[in-house]
PDB file of C-alpha atoms in Angstrom:
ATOM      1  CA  UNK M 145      96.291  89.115 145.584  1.00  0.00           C
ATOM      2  CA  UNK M 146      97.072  86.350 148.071  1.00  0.00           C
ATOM      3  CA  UNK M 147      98.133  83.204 147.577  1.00  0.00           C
ATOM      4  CA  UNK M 148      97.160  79.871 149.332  1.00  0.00           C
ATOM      5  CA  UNK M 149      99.948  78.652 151.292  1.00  0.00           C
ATOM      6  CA  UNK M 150     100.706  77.522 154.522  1.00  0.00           C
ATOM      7  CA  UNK M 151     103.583  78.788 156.255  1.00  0.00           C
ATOM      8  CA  UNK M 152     106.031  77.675 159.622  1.00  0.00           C
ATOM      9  CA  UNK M 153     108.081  80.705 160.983  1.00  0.00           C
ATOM     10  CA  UNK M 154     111.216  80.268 162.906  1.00  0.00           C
ATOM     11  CA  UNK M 155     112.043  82.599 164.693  1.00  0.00           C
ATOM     12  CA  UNK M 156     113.220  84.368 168.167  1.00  0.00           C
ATOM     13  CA  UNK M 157     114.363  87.698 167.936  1.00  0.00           C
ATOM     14  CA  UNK M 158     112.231  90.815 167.853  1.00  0.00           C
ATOM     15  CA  UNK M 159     113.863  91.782 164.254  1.00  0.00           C
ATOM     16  CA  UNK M 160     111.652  88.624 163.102  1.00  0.00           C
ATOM     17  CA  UNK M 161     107.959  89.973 164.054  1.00  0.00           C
ATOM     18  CA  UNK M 162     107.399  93.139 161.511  1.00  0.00           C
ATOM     19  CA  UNK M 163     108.240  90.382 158.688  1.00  0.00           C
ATOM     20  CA  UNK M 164     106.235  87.415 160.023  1.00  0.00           C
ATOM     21  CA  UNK M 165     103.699  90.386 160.999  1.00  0.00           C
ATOM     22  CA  UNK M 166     104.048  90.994 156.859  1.00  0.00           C
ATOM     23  CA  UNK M 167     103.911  87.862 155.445  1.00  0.00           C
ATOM     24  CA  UNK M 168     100.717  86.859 158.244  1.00  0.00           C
ATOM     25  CA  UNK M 169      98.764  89.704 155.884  1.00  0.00           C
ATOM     26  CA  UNK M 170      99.492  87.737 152.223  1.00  0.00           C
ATOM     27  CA  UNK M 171      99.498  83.973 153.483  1.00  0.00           C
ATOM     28  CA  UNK M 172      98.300  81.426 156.132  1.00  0.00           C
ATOM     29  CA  UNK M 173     101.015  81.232 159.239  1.00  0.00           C
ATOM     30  CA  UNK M 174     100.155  77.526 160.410  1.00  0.00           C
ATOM     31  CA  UNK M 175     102.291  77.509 163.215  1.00  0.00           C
ATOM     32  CA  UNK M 176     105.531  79.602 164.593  1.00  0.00           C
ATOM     33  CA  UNK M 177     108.726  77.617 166.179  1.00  0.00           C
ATOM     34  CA  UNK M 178     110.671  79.757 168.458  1.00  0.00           C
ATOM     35  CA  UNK M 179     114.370  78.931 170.176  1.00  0.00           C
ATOM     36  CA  UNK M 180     114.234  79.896 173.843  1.00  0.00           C
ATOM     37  CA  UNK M 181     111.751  80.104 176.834  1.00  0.00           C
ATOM     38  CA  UNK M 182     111.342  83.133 178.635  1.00  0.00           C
ATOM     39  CA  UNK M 183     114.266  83.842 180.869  1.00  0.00           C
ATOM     40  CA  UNK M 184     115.451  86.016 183.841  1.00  0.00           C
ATOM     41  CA  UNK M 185     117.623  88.786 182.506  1.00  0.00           C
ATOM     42  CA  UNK M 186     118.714  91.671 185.138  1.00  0.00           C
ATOM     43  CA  UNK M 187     115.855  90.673 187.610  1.00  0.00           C
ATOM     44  CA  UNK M 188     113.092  91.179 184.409  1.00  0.00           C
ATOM     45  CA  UNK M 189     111.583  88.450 182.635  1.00  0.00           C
ATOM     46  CA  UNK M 190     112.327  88.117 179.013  1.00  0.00           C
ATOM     47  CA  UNK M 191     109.781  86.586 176.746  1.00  0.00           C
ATOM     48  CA  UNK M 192     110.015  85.460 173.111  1.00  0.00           C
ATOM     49  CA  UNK M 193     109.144  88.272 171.351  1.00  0.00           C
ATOM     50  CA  UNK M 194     108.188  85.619 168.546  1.00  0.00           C
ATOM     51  CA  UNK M 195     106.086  84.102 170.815  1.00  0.00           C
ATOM     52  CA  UNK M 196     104.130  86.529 172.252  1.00  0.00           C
ATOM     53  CA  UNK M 197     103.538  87.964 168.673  1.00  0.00           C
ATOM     54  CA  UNK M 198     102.166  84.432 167.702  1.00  0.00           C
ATOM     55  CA  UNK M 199     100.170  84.428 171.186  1.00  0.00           C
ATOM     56  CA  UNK M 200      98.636  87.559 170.315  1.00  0.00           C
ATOM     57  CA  UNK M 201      97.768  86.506 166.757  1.00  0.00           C
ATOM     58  CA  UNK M 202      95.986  83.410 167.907  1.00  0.00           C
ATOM     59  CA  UNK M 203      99.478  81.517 165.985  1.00  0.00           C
ATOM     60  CA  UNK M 204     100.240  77.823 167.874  1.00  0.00           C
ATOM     61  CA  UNK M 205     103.513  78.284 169.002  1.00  0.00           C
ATOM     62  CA  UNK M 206     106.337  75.450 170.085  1.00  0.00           C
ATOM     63  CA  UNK M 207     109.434  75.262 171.495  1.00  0.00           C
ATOM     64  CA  UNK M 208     111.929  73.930 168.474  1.00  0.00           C
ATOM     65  CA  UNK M 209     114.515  73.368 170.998  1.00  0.00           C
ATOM     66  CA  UNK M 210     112.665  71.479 173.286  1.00  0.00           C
ATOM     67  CA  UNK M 211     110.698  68.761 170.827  1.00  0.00           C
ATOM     68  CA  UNK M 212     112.355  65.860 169.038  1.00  0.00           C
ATOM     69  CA  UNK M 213     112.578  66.402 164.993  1.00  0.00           C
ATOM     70  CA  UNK M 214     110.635  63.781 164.288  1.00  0.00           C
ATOM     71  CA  UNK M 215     107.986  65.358 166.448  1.00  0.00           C
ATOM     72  CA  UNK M 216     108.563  69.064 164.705  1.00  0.00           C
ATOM     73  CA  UNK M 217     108.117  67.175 161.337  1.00  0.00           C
ATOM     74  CA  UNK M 218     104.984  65.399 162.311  1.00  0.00           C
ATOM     75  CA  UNK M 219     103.627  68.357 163.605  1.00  0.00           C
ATOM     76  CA  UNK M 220     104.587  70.260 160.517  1.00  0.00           C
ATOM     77  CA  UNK M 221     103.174  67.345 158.718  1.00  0.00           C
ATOM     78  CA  UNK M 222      99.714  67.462 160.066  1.00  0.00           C
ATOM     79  CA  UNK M 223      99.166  70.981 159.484  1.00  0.00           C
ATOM     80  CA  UNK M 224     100.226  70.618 155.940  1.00  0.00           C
ATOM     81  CA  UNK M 225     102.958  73.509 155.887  1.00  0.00           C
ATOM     82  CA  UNK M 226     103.827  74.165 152.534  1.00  0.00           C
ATOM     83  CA  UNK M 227     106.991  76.704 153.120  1.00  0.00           C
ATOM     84  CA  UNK M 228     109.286  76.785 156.348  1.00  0.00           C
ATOM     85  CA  UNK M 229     110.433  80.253 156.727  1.00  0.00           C
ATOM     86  CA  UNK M 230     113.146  81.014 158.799  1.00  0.00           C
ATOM     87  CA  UNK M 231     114.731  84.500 160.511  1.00  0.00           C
ATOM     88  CA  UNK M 232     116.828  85.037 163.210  1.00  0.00           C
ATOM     89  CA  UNK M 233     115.936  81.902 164.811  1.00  0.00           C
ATOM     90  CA  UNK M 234     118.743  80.473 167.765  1.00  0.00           C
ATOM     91  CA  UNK M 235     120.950  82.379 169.924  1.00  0.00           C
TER      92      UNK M 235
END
């Protein structure tokens, strides 16, 4: 049984997919907020594993670090998120 609600994942680290991957099969995922831009590391390219999850799950994705909080809340705002839920998320 699923149940109508509207969630906002935070999230960075590659430990955070399987469970947003998990709760994306019982409830809505309105939007996922990720810590860090892709970055060199050892000559590679790193990319949010968060984000490209989200990316490939037609999720809208921001940048939490790089919008005000009084944008973040408008934004969570308009898409009526009922539940922020948050793993791993920062450095």
């Amino acid at each position: 049984m699923s149940v109508s609600l509207k969630i906002a994942v935070f999230g960075s680290s590659s430990i955070s997919v399987p469970v947003f991957e998990a709760l994306r099969k019982q409830f809505e995922i309105a939007l996922a907020v990720i810590s860090d831009e892709p970055h060199m590391r050892r000559g590679k390219t790193i990319i949010n594993p968060v984000q490209t999850w989200a990316e490939a799950a037609e999720i809208p994705d921001l940048n939490g670090t790089m919008v005000p909080a009084d944008q973040l809340a408008a934004v969570l705002h308009a898409k009526a998120v009922d539940l922020l839920f948050l793993l791993s998320y920062g450095k």
